[in-house]
Coordinates of C-alpha atoms and ligand atoms in Angstrom, one line a residue:
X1 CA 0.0 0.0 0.0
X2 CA 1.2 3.5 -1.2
X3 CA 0.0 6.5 -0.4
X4 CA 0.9 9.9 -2.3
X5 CA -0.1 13.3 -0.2
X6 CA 0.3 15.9 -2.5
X7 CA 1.4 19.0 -0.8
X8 CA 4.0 19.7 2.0
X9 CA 2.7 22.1 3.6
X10 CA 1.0 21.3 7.6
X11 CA -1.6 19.2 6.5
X12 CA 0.6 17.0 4.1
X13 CA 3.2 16.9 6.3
X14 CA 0.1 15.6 9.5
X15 CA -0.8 13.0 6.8
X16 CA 2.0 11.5 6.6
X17 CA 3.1 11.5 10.4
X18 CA -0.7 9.8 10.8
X19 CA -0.6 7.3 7.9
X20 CA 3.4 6.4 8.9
X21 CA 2.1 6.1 12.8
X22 CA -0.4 3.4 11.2
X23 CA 2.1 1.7 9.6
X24 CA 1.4 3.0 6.3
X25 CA 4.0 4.4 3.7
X26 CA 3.7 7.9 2.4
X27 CA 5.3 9.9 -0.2
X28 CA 4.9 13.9 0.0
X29 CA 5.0 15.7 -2.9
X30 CA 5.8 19.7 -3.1
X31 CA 7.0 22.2 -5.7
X32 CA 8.9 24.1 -3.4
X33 CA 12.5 23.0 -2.2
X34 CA 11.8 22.9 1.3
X35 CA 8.1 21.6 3.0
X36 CA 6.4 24.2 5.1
X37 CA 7.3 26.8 3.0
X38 CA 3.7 28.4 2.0
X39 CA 1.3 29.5 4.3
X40 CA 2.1 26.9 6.9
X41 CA 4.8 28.9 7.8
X42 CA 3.7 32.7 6.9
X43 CA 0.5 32.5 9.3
X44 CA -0.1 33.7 13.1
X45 CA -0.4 30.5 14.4
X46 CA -3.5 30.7 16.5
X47 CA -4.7 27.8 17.9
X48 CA -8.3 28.5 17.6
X49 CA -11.1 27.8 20.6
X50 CA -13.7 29.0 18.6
X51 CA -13.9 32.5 19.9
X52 CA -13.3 34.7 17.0
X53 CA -16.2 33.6 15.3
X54 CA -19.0 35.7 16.8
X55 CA -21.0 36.4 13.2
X56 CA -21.5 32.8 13.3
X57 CA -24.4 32.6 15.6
X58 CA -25.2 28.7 14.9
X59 CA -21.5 28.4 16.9
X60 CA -20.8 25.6 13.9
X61 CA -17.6 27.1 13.5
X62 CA -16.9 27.0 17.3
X63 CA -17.2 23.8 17.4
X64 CA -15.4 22.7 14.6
X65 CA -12.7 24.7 15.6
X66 CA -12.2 23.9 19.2
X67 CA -12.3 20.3 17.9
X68 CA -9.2 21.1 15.7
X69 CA -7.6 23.1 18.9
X70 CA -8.0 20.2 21.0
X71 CA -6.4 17.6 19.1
X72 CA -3.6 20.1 17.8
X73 CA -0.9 19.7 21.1
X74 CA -2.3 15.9 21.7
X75 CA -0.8 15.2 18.4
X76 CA 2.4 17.0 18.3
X77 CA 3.7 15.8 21.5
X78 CA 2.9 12.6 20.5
X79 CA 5.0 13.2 17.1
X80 CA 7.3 15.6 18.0
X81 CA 8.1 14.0 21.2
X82 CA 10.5 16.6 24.0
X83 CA 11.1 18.8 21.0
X84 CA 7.3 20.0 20.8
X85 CA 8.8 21.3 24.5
X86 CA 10.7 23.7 23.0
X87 CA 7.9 25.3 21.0
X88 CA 6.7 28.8 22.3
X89 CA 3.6 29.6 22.7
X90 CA 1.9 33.2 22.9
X91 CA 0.6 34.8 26.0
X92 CA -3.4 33.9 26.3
X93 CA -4.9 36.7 23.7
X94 CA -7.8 39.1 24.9
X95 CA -10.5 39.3 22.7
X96 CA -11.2 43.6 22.1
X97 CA -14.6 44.9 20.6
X98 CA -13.7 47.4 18.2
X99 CA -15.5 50.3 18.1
X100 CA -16.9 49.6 14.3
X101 CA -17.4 46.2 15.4
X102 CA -19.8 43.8 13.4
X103 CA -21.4 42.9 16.9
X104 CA -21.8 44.4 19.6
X105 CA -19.6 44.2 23.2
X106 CA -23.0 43.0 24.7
X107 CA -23.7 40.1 21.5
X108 CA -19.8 39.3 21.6
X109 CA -19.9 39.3 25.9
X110 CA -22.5 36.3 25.3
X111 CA -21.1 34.5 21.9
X112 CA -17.9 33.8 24.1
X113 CA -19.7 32.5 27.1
X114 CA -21.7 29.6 25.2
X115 CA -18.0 29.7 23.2
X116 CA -16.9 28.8 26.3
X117 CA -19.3 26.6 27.7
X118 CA -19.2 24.7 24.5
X119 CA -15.3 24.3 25.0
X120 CA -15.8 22.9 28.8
X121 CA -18.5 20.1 27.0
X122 CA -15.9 19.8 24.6
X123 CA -12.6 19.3 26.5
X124 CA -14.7 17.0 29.4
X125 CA -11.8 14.8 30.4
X126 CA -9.3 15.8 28.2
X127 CA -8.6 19.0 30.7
X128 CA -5.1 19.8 29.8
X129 CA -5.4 19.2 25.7
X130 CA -4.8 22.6 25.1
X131 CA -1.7 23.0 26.1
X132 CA -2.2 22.0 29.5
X133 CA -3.8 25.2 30.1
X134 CA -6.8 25.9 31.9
X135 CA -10.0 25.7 30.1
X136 CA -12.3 26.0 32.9
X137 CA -12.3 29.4 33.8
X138 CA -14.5 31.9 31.9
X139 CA -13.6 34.7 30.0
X140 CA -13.9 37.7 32.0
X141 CA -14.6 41.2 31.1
X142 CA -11.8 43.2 31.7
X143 CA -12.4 46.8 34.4
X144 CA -12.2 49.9 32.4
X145 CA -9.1 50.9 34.4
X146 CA -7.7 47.5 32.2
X147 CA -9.0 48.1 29.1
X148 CA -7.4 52.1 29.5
X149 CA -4.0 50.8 30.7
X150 CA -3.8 48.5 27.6
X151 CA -5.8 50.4 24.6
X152 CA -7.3 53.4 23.4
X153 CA -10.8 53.0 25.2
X154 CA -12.7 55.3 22.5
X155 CA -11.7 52.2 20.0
X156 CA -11.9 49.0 22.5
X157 CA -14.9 49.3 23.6
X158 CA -14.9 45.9 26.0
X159 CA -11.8 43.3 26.6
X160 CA -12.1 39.8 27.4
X161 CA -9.9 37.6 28.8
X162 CA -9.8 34.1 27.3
X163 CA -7.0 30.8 27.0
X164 CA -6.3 31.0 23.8
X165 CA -2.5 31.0 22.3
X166 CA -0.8 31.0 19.5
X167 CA 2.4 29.3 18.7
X168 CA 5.3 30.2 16.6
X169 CA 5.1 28.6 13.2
X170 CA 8.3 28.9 12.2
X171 CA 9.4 27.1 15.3
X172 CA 6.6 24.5 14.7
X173 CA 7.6 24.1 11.0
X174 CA 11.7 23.7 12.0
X175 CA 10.4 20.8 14.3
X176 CA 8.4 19.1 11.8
X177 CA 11.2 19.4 9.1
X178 CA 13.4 17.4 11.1
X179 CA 10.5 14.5 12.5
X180 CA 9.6 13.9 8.8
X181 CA 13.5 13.6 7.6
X182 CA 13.7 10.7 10.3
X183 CA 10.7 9.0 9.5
X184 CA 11.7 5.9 7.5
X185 CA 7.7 6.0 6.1
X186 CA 8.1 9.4 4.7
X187 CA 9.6 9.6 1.5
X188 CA 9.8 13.5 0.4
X189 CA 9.8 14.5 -3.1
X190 CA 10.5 18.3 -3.4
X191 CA 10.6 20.5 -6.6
X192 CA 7.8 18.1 -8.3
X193 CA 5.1 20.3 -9.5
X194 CA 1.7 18.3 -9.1
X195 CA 0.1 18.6 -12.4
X196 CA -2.4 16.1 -12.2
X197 CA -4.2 12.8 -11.0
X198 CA -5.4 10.1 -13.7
X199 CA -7.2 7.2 -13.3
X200 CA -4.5 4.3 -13.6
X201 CA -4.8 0.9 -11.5
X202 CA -5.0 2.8 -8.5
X203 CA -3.7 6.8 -9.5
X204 CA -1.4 7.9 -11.5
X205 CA 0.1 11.2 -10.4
X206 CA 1.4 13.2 -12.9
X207 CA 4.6 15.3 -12.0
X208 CA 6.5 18.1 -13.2
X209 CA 10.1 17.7 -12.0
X210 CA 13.6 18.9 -13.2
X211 CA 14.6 16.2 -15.0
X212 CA 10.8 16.5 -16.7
X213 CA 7.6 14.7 -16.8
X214 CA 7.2 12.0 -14.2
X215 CA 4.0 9.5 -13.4
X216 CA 4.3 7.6 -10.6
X217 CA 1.0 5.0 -9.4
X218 CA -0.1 4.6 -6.2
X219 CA -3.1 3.3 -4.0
X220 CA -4.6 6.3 -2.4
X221 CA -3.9 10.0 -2.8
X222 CA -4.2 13.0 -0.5
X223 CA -5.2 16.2 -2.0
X224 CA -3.4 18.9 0.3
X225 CA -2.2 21.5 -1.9
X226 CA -4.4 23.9 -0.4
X227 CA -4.2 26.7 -2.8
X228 CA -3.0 24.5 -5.0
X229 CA -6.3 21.7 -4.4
X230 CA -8.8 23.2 -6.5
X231 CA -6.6 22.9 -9.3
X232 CA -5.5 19.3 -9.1
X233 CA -9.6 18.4 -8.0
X234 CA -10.5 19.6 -11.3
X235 CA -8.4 17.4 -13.4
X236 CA -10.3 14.5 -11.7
X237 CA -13.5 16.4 -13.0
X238 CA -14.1 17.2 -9.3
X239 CA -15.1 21.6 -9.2
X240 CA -17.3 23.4 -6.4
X241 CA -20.3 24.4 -7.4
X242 CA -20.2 27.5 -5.4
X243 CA -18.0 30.6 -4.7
X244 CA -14.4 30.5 -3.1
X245 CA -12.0 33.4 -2.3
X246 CA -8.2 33.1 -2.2
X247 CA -7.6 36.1 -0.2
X248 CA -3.5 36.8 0.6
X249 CA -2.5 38.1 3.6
X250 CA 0.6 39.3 5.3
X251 CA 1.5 40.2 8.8
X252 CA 5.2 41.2 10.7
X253 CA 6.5 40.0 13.3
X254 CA 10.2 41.4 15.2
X255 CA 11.4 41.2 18.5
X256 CA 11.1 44.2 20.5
X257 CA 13.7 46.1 22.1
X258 CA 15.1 44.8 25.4
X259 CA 13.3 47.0 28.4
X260 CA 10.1 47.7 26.1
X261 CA 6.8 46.7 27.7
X262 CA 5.0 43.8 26.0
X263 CA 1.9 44.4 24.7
X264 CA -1.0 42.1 25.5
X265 CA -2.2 39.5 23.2
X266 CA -5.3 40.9 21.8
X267 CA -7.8 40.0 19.1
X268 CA -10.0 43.0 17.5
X269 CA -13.4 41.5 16.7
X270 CA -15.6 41.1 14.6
X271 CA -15.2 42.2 11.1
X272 CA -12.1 43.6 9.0
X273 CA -9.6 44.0 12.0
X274 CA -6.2 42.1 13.2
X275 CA -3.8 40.9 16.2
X276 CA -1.3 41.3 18.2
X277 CA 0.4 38.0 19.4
X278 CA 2.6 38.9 22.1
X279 CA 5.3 35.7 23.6
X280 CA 6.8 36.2 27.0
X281 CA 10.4 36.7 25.1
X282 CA 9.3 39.6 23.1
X283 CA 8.5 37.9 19.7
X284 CA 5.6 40.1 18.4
X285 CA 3.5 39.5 15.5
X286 CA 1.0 42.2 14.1
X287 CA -1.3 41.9 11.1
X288 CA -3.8 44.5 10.7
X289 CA -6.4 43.5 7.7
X290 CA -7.2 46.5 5.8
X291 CA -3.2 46.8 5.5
X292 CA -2.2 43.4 5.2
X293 CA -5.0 42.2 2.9
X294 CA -3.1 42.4 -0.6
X295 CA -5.3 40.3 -3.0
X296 CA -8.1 38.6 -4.0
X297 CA -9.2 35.8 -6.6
X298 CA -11.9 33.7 -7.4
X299 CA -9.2 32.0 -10.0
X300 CA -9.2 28.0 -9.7
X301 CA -5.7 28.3 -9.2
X302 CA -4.7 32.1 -7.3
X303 CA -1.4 33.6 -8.9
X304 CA 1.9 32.2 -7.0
X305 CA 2.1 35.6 -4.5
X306 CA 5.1 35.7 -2.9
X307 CA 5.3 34.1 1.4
X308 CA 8.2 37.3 1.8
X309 CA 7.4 40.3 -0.2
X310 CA 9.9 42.8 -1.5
X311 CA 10.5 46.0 -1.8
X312 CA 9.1 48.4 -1.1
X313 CA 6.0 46.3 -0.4
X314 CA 7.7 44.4 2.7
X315 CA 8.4 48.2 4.3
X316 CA 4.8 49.5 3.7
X317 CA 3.7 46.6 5.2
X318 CA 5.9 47.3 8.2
X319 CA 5.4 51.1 8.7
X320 CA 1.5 50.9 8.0
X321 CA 0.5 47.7 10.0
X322 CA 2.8 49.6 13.0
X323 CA 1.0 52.4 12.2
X324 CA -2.1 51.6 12.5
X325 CA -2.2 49.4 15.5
X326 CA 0.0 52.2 17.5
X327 CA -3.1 54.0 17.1
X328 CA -5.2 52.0 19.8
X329 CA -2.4 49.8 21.5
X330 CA -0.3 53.0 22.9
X331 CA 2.6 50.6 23.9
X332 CA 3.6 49.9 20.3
X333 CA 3.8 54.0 20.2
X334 CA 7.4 54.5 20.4
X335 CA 8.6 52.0 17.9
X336 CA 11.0 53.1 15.4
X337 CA 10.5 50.3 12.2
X338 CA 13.3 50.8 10.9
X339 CA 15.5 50.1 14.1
X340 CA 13.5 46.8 15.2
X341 CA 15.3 43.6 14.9
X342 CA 14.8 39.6 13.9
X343 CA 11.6 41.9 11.6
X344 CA 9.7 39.3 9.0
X345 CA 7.0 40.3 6.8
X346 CA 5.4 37.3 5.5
X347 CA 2.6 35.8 4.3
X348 CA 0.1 33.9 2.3
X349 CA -3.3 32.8 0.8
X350 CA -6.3 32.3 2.5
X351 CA -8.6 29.8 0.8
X352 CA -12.4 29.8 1.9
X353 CA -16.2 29.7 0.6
X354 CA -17.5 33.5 0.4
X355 CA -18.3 36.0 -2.8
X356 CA -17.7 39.2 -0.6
X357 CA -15.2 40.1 1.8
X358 CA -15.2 40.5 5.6
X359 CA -16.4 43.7 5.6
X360 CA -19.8 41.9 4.3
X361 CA -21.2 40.5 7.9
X362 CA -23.3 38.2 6.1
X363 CA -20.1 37.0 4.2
X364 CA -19.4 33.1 4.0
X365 CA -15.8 33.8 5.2
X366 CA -17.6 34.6 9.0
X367 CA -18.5 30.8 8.6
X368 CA -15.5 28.2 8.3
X369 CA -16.5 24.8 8.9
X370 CA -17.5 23.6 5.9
X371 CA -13.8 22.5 5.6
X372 CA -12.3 18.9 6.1
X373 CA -11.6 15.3 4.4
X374 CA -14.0 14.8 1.1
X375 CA -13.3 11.3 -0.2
X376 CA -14.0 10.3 -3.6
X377 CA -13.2 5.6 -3.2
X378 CA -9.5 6.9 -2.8
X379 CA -8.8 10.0 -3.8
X380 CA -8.9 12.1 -0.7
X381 CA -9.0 16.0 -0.8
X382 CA -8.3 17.9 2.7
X383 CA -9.5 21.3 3.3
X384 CA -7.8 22.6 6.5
X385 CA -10.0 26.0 6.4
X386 CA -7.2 26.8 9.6
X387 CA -4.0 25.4 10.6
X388 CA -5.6 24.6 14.0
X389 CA -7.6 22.1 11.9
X390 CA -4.6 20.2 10.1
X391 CA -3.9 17.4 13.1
X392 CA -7.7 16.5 13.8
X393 CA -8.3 16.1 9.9
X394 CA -5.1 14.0 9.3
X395 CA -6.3 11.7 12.0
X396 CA -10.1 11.2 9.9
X397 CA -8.1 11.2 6.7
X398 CA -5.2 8.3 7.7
X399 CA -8.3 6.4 9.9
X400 CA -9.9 6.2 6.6
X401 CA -7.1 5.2 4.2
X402 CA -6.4 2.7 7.2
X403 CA -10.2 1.5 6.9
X404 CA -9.7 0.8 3.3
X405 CA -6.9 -1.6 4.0
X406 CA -8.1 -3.6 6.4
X407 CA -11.7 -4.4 4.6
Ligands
FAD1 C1 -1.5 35.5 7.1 C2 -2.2 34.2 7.5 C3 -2.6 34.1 8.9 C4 -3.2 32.9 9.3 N1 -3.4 32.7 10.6 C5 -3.9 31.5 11.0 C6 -4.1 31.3 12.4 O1 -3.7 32.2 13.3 N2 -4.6 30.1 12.8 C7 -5.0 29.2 12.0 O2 -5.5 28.1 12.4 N3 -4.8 29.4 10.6 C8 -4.3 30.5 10.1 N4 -4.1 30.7 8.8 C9 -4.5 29.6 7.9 C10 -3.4 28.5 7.8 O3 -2.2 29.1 7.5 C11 -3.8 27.6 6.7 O4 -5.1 27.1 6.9 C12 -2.9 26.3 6.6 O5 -1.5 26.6 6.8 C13 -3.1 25.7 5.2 O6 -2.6 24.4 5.2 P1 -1.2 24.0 4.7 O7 -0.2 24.4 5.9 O8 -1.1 22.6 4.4 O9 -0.9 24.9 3.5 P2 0.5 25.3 2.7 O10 1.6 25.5 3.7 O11 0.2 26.4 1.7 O12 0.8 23.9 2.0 C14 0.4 23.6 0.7 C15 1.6 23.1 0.0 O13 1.3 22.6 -1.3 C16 2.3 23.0 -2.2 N5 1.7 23.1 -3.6 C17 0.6 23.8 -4.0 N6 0.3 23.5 -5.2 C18 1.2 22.5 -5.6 C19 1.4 21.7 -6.8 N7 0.6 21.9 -7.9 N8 2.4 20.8 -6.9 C20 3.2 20.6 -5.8 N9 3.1 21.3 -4.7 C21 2.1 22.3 -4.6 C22 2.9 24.3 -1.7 O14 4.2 24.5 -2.1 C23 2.7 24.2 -0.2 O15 3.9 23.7 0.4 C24 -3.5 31.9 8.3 C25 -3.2 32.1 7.0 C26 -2.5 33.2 6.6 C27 -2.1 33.4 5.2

């Protein structure tokens, strides 16, 4: 039994770990020359709860996502063994109601209370999945003497504590590098472009290498090209029949001067806002959406935007994200851009159903969880929708392939 799992990004790369821990052989396939070198590694790397979802009022994407957040450390530790240790994760963010909020501090006070209460149901036994941080305590409304210490209070207009982190996904993505080059499963193929999937005594998957065209057969495949999936889908006749956007996005992260005072994780909610992610050792990532959204398509395949823009692009970014967030988190004020160091701009597409933007509350892309495993006999095509989802939906997608082998 072979398995081809096209894509080496996060949710190739958990394929493979979850097919190899069954016993089953694997071969990734990526374009690029190194795996985790798209959006796996250009993202924020929230660990969703379910809390930034307030315009989704059926909590569907709460729970879909806190199912994803729960299985996300369980996994690693057991992959990554003592070196997921080393992985830092964010201080817990604050979730801030922005004064041109989609919802109000009263609707988003009570979305993250059943958020929450949903997450306790959720977590029942398995109290330290997240983690090992405590999900039992509520999120609580932060004092206005908090909220004035921390932000501009004529723009957050109500702060709420909650346990959600983040971790570092370059960090993440250095640690998986390594687990996959010792896995004896794993075989990695990089620089073969995926160009399609035929119909062969099992699949033939059609490559584009340097040496030219390749076909190679094997007994299941894994669609995980994310940006790249539609694409490949289509060549097996396979198209959505409604609208997707492949929105890119960019954020920066730097460390901040020694002495400067951290700012607080925070969240702006709900509608066309950003982050902070703050870590105890002054890593800091920003992204600030009507700066750091950069483009837009509704093409099957989106053009190949670069993860580390250049010039002058990566500075605008830089200034005007700093900029704008200084505005209503006053401890980001005295930053000079130009004098801060370890700075990344980076960044990548964001693949979802919707026809309008977030500015649209009624938009699709307030709703994520249509997203997971669609399998057509054995052609399997993985929509992470977040990288908090990438573990859980490994886990269905290798407990199927495994299903197929011992019927
Ligand atoms: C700015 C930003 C912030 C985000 N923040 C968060 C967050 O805080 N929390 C969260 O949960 N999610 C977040 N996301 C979403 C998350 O990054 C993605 O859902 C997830 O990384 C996508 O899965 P992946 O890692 O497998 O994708 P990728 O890393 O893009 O992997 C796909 C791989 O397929 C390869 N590929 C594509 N087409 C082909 C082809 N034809 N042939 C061969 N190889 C191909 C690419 O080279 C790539 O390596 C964010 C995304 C962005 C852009």
């Amino acid at each position: 039994m072979r398995v081809a799992v096209l894509g080496g990004g996060l949710q190739g790369c958990c394929v493979a770990l979850a097919l190899a821990e069954r016993g089953i052989d694997a071969a990734i396939f990526d374009r690029n020359d190194q795996l985790l070198s798209r959006a796996a590694v250009a993202n924020e790397g929230k660990i969703h709860l379910g809390y930034m979802y307030a315009n989704d009022v059926s909590y569907s994407t709460a729970r879909m996502m806190m199912q994803g957040a729960l299985a996300f450390a369980p996994f690693f530790a057991r992959h990554l063994g003592s070196s997921q240790d080393s992985l830092s994760i964010s201080r817990p963010a604050a979730y801030v109601v922005h004064r041109d909020s989609q919802r109000s501090p009263g609707q988003v006070s009570q979305y993250l209370k059943t958020v929450h209460g949903l997450i306790r149901e959720a977590s029942g036994r398995r109290g330290d999945a997240y983690f090992g941080r405590d999900l039992t305590t509520a999120p609580r409304m932060w004092s206005e003497a908090e909220r004035e210490a921390e932000f501009d209070p004529q723009i957050a207009l109500a702060a709420f504590d909650t346990a959600e982190v983040a971790i570092d996904p370059a960090a993440l993505a250095g640690a998986v590098r390594s687990r996959i080059e010792a896995d004896p499963r794993i075989d990695v193929r990089l620089q073969h472009q995926v160009t399609s999937v035929d119909d062969a005594d099992g699949f033939d998957v059609v490559l584009q290498a340097r040496c030219g065209i390749l076909r190679e057969r094997f007994d299941h495949v894994v669609n995980a090209l994310w940006d790249g999936r539609f694409a490949i889908n289509e060549t097996r006749g396979l198209r959505p029949d409604r609208p997707w956007l492949h929105r890119l996005k960019y954020g920066v992260s730097f460390r901040l001067p020694r002495g400067t005072s951290l700012p607080p994780s925070a969240t702006f909610v709900s509608g066309p806002f950003g982050e902070v992610v703050s870590y105890a050792d002054g890593l800091t990532y920003l992204t600030w959406y009507p700066v750091c959204l950069q483009g837009i398509s509704t093409d099957v395949t989106p053009p190949e935007w670069p993860t580390y823009p250049a010039e002058p692009l990566r500075s605008d970014l830089l200034q005007g994200t700093l900029k704008a967030m200084a505005q209503f988190v006053p401890c980001l004020r005295g930053l000079d851009p130009g004098g801060l160091e370890e700075v990344t701009v980076k960044g990548g597409v964001i693949v979802a159903w919707g026809e309008t933007d977030i500015y649209d509350p009624r938009s699709e892309l307030h709703r994520r969880f249509e997203i997971g495993v669609t399998s057509r006999g054995r052609f399997h095509s993985v929509d992470p929708g977040k990288l908090t989802m990438a573990p859980y939906f490994a886990e269905v997608c290798a407990g199927r392939i495994l299903q197929d082998i011992v019927r």
